[in-house]
XYZ file of C-alpha atoms in Angstrom:
389
model
C 65.450 117.382 230.479
C 63.853 119.994 228.244
C 66.200 122.669 229.616
C 69.225 120.448 229.007
C 68.102 119.796 225.456
C 67.491 123.514 224.872
C 70.933 124.451 226.178
C 72.532 121.807 223.993
C 70.576 122.968 220.944
C 71.599 126.600 221.518
C 75.225 125.576 221.975
C 75.036 123.728 218.681
C 73.511 126.775 216.997
C 76.255 129.010 218.382
C 78.955 126.716 217.014
C 77.257 126.484 213.625
C 76.611 130.232 213.238
C 80.138 131.063 214.407
C 81.556 128.866 211.647
C 79.185 130.362 209.081
C 80.149 133.920 210.014
C 83.835 133.052 209.880
C 83.449 131.668 206.369
C 80.997 134.217 204.958
C 81.624 137.633 206.503
C 84.157 139.478 204.283
C 87.166 140.961 206.122
C 86.124 144.456 204.996
C 82.849 144.026 206.899
C 84.565 143.191 210.201
C 85.636 146.673 211.291
C 82.927 147.103 213.927
C 81.586 150.185 212.135
C 77.994 151.174 212.850
C 77.814 154.795 211.715
C 75.966 156.410 208.829
C 78.835 155.811 206.401
C 78.790 152.076 207.086
C 75.034 151.492 206.784
C 73.623 149.551 203.871
C 70.112 150.919 203.275
C 69.269 148.910 200.166
C 66.660 149.908 197.601
C 66.582 150.334 193.844
C 68.934 153.332 193.827
C 71.376 152.122 196.471
C 75.069 152.332 195.571
C 77.196 149.812 197.462
C 80.308 151.271 199.058
C 82.335 148.269 197.917
C 81.864 144.777 196.523
C 82.259 143.304 200.018
C 79.184 145.211 201.220
C 77.084 143.680 198.443
C 78.519 140.213 199.058
C 77.749 140.442 202.780
C 74.159 141.540 202.103
C 73.565 138.808 199.510
C 74.941 136.052 201.736
C 72.945 137.143 204.781
C 69.749 137.638 202.772
C 70.060 134.155 201.274
C 70.146 132.710 204.785
C 67.463 135.039 206.159
C 69.859 136.807 208.519
C 68.907 140.345 207.515
C 65.639 139.729 209.428
C 66.590 136.698 211.538
C 63.400 136.428 213.610
C 60.975 136.815 210.706
C 59.336 133.596 209.444
C 61.179 131.832 206.635
C 58.127 132.232 204.404
C 58.717 136.012 204.395
C 62.478 136.049 203.911
C 63.615 135.564 207.502
C 65.537 132.791 209.222
C 62.813 131.889 211.728
C 65.218 132.196 214.651
C 64.005 132.158 218.227
C 64.716 135.064 220.554
C 67.594 133.142 222.150
C 69.066 132.251 218.772
C 68.825 135.872 217.688
C 70.751 136.934 220.796
C 73.458 134.412 219.985
C 73.677 135.655 216.394
C 74.154 139.250 217.600
C 76.790 138.150 220.122
C 78.748 136.227 217.513
C 78.553 139.116 215.026
C 79.771 141.516 217.685
C 82.599 139.139 218.561
C 84.118 139.494 215.080
C 83.060 143.131 214.614
C 80.662 142.244 211.793
C 78.650 145.122 210.358
C 74.892 144.907 210.088
C 74.235 143.586 206.558
C 71.128 145.740 206.082
C 69.344 148.517 207.974
C 66.038 150.005 206.915
C 62.743 151.425 208.091
C 61.192 148.435 206.335
C 62.956 146.150 208.818
C 62.651 148.271 211.941
C 59.101 149.582 211.585
C 56.986 148.520 208.611
C 57.934 144.840 208.732
C 56.620 144.228 212.273
C 53.428 146.142 211.412
C 52.841 144.064 208.277
C 53.484 140.838 210.170
C 50.767 141.794 212.658
C 48.205 143.669 210.535
C 48.948 142.877 206.889
C 47.031 140.478 204.671
C 48.813 137.353 203.489
C 49.053 138.861 200.023
C 50.661 142.034 201.426
C 53.141 139.998 203.453
C 54.163 137.866 200.485
C 54.431 140.899 198.208
C 56.394 143.279 200.447
C 58.301 141.372 203.142
C 60.702 139.217 201.049
C 61.927 142.237 198.999
C 62.487 144.138 202.258
C 64.515 141.225 203.608
C 66.632 141.130 200.431
C 67.263 144.872 200.483
C 65.434 145.426 197.208
C 62.993 148.057 198.453
C 63.661 151.108 200.632
C 60.914 152.717 202.694
C 60.301 156.091 204.285
C 57.713 157.103 206.880
C 54.893 159.588 206.267
C 53.601 160.477 209.715
C 54.378 164.088 210.707
C 52.779 167.060 208.989
C 53.433 170.816 209.283
C 50.385 171.139 211.552
C 50.568 167.693 213.172
C 53.942 166.734 214.596
C 53.673 165.484 218.160
C 49.899 165.663 217.748
C 50.100 162.765 215.332
C 46.368 162.047 215.321
C 45.837 165.506 213.850
C 47.011 164.462 210.371
C 45.093 166.171 207.566
C 46.631 164.706 204.397
C 43.415 163.482 202.805
C 42.592 160.348 200.853
C 39.317 160.775 198.988
C 37.297 157.652 198.155
C 37.338 157.007 194.392
C 35.864 153.494 194.409
C 38.775 151.084 194.000
C 41.334 153.806 194.683
C 42.120 156.726 196.961
C 42.976 160.182 195.664
C 45.601 161.615 198.019
C 46.342 165.314 198.586
C 48.425 166.941 201.286
C 51.909 167.226 202.734
C 54.207 165.321 205.081
C 57.326 166.693 206.755
C 60.461 165.229 208.343
C 60.150 162.224 206.028
C 63.621 160.767 206.462
C 65.332 159.858 203.177
C 62.119 160.344 201.202
C 64.201 161.532 198.242
C 65.917 158.114 198.154
C 63.007 155.847 199.094
C 61.090 153.520 196.778
C 57.895 153.409 198.872
C 56.321 155.282 201.771
C 54.029 154.085 204.562
C 51.779 156.930 205.622
C 48.867 157.935 207.807
C 46.049 159.485 205.765
C 42.742 161.014 206.764
C 40.097 158.852 205.079
C 37.071 160.115 207.031
C 36.970 163.806 207.886
C 33.755 163.441 209.881
C 35.077 160.834 212.314
C 36.570 161.535 215.723
C 40.216 162.573 215.819
C 41.799 159.152 216.349
C 39.352 157.502 213.985
C 39.019 158.173 210.282
C 42.768 157.566 209.770
C 44.090 154.787 207.519
C 47.572 153.303 207.203
C 48.452 153.296 203.507
C 51.410 152.120 201.397
C 52.366 154.249 198.386
C 54.890 153.891 195.572
C 57.129 156.981 195.602
C 57.266 156.851 191.804
C 53.515 157.528 191.640
C 52.468 160.563 189.636
C 51.886 163.541 191.929
C 54.493 162.731 194.640
C 57.395 165.167 195.003
C 60.041 165.656 197.697
C 62.224 168.547 198.857
C 65.204 168.110 201.242
C 65.333 170.049 204.517
C 68.766 171.378 205.453
C 69.731 170.754 209.095
C 72.032 172.674 211.397
C 74.400 169.683 211.336
C 74.958 170.217 207.625
C 73.374 166.924 206.619
C 69.944 166.603 205.054
C 68.316 163.233 205.763
C 64.884 164.859 206.150
C 62.486 165.944 203.435
C 59.156 167.578 202.832
C 56.891 165.306 200.793
C 53.974 166.597 198.724
C 50.971 164.681 197.364
C 48.892 166.142 194.537
C 46.050 163.984 193.221
C 47.994 160.754 193.838
C 46.009 157.623 192.961
C 46.532 154.727 195.381
C 44.847 151.283 195.143
C 42.748 150.400 198.183
C 44.565 147.067 198.356
C 47.491 149.049 199.782
C 45.668 149.866 203.008
C 47.183 147.922 205.922
C 44.651 146.824 208.512
C 41.107 148.145 208.587
C 40.111 151.309 206.736
C 39.660 154.182 209.225
C 41.446 152.169 211.938
C 44.980 153.065 210.938
C 45.646 154.498 214.375
C 45.868 150.934 215.691
C 48.661 150.196 213.196
C 50.323 153.558 213.871
C 50.541 152.981 217.622
C 52.007 149.517 217.150
C 54.568 150.798 214.668
C 55.551 153.664 216.979
C 56.589 151.218 219.694
C 59.096 149.705 217.240
C 60.292 153.128 216.074
C 60.910 154.237 219.647
C 62.770 151.026 220.425
C 64.919 151.627 217.338
C 65.722 155.214 218.398
C 66.432 154.122 221.988
C 68.971 151.644 220.642
C 70.965 154.433 218.987
C 72.908 155.455 222.089
C 76.386 154.893 220.688
C 79.138 157.444 220.225
C 79.088 159.093 216.803
C 77.525 155.889 215.494
C 80.813 154.045 215.957
C 79.493 151.352 218.249
C 82.702 151.664 220.306
C 82.779 152.129 224.094
C 82.712 155.733 225.230
C 85.974 155.286 227.117
C 87.784 154.201 223.968
C 86.566 157.272 222.090
C 87.501 159.652 224.910
C 90.944 158.079 225.274
C 91.738 159.194 221.724
C 90.860 162.838 222.437
C 93.325 165.563 223.400
C 92.074 165.594 226.984
C 91.771 161.823 227.145
C 90.576 160.485 230.472
C 92.984 162.526 232.594
C 90.207 164.813 233.840
C 88.678 163.051 236.887
C 85.293 164.755 236.456
C 85.114 163.747 232.808
C 86.253 160.245 233.679
C 83.537 159.899 236.315
C 80.818 161.141 233.964
C 82.039 158.749 231.274
C 81.846 155.813 233.678
C 78.325 156.808 234.675
C 77.304 157.019 231.009
C 78.760 153.581 230.322
C 76.845 152.079 233.237
C 73.656 153.794 232.063
C 74.238 152.400 228.562
C 74.564 148.897 229.940
C 71.421 149.365 232.041
C 69.479 150.556 228.992
C 70.752 147.624 226.944
C 69.654 145.145 229.608
C 66.262 146.863 229.927
C 65.777 146.644 226.161
C 66.559 142.939 226.255
C 64.070 142.407 229.080
C 61.259 144.107 227.206
C 62.122 142.220 224.014
C 61.852 138.977 225.966
C 58.453 140.085 227.255
C 57.358 140.905 223.724
C 58.486 137.462 222.581
C 56.313 135.996 225.343
C 53.295 137.857 224.023
C 53.195 140.643 226.621
C 54.295 143.349 224.214
C 56.191 146.540 225.010
C 53.352 149.043 224.819
C 53.772 152.319 226.671
C 57.191 151.252 227.965
C 58.526 152.149 224.512
C 58.161 155.807 225.570
C 60.490 155.181 228.504
C 63.011 153.370 226.323
C 62.926 156.084 223.679
C 63.368 158.878 226.218
C 66.292 157.182 227.946
C 68.016 156.315 224.671
C 67.599 159.878 223.436
C 68.970 161.482 226.587
C 71.843 159.022 226.810
C 72.872 159.631 223.213
C 72.899 163.394 223.835
C 74.848 162.966 227.058
C 77.516 160.807 225.439
C 78.111 163.252 222.606
C 78.272 166.106 225.127
C 81.118 164.246 226.828
C 82.928 163.744 223.539
C 82.602 167.455 222.789
C 83.920 168.310 226.269
C 86.903 166.003 225.843
C 87.800 167.505 222.474
C 87.543 171.059 223.752
C 87.912 173.815 221.181
C 89.044 171.266 218.576
C 85.511 169.866 218.552
C 84.138 173.173 217.299
C 85.889 172.909 213.951
C 83.735 171.650 211.085
C 84.431 168.543 209.036
C 85.746 165.332 210.599
C 84.826 166.352 214.158
C 82.130 165.358 216.664
C 80.301 168.659 216.111
C 77.922 167.481 213.390
C 77.068 164.314 215.331
C 76.499 166.352 218.497
C 74.146 168.691 216.659
C 72.325 165.704 215.127
C 71.488 164.325 218.585
C 69.229 167.320 219.167
C 66.808 165.861 216.631
C 66.589 162.694 218.765
C 64.495 164.739 221.205
C 61.898 165.340 218.482
C 61.773 162.333 216.145
C 59.570 159.433 217.162
C 57.747 161.699 219.615
C 59.228 164.633 221.547
C 60.829 164.079 224.938
C 58.021 166.113 226.507
C 55.400 163.793 224.992
C 57.388 160.739 226.139
C 57.521 162.080 229.713
C 53.784 162.721 229.601
C 53.138 159.112 228.517
C 55.455 157.805 231.240
C 53.777 159.886 233.955
C 50.192 159.060 232.959
C 50.366 155.492 231.652
C 53.309 153.923 233.487
C 53.504 155.819 236.805
C 49.738 156.503 236.916
C 50.310 160.044 238.162
C 47.291 162.364 238.295
C 46.665 164.248 235.050
């Protein structure tokens, strides 16, 4: 009886959310776009691409659909895992764009929900859900990239505050962010994975400066971030002081899931076959056609695997080290798909501008961000396959 009632309730939710989307999603937001140009990042300096983008964000935020599974008390809709799946299916059915994407949603939000105080949750989560605050991540340093526990940016104890000095690198969109969540060394005498704290900092604080890093793709989403005698209240430490590694590991699982979910073609969200069919070569080459079919099957397999692990996480099992596997597969698949697009375009793909070249070059960074592919393979071999070290 319970199963029958659940099925009926989900069917009712599907009907209701389908009607709501039909009435509230502006036509301009139904183009199926999922690339960089279509993303709404939010934040105090965000410039909406059109009025429809703002309308779509406002309507979804009012209903909690920017963070559908978050509790209503923190700006979410309180949806169950099954309801969230239905919402995504119905949005995909009409080609609805994501109303809001941000590191606050993908990474910091889950960490705050698990480790944050009630005051921190109430203060930070609702603005994230409404798109009012944009975050960047302060993990990597010039001397501590994949060796994340080697961070040396120091927070000196000043009583009620920390005094922060040091540098972070590869801080995506730091020049546009309102706040940063960062790993800081708060005890230099402790063992490597101890003595680290997870701290939130206002990017407008005196002593914080950023400098963009130019990439081979021509774009510059990454920055160097410098801290010089930055005062930070101790109330902005998430979790226990000197136990920030616990928060960092949890957040990394969400970051790697997010990166693994980026295996679309040039961010379009369209099937690989549809993209290749528009190229000069099209799908006439049997070898290219076979590789494209294999990539599509692998994409579907990754999508189903992601859903399985999300269901396990909903049941309290968590994702844990499997996030390394998901991240590695998503990274390699994204690179493979763009390689196929480049092959289909031939010499035309080498021209700069509106070509796949910049997107293809950007995929190379997927092998580094969120943990290098080599580190992911090491985690998989030691912690999942239990191979000898």
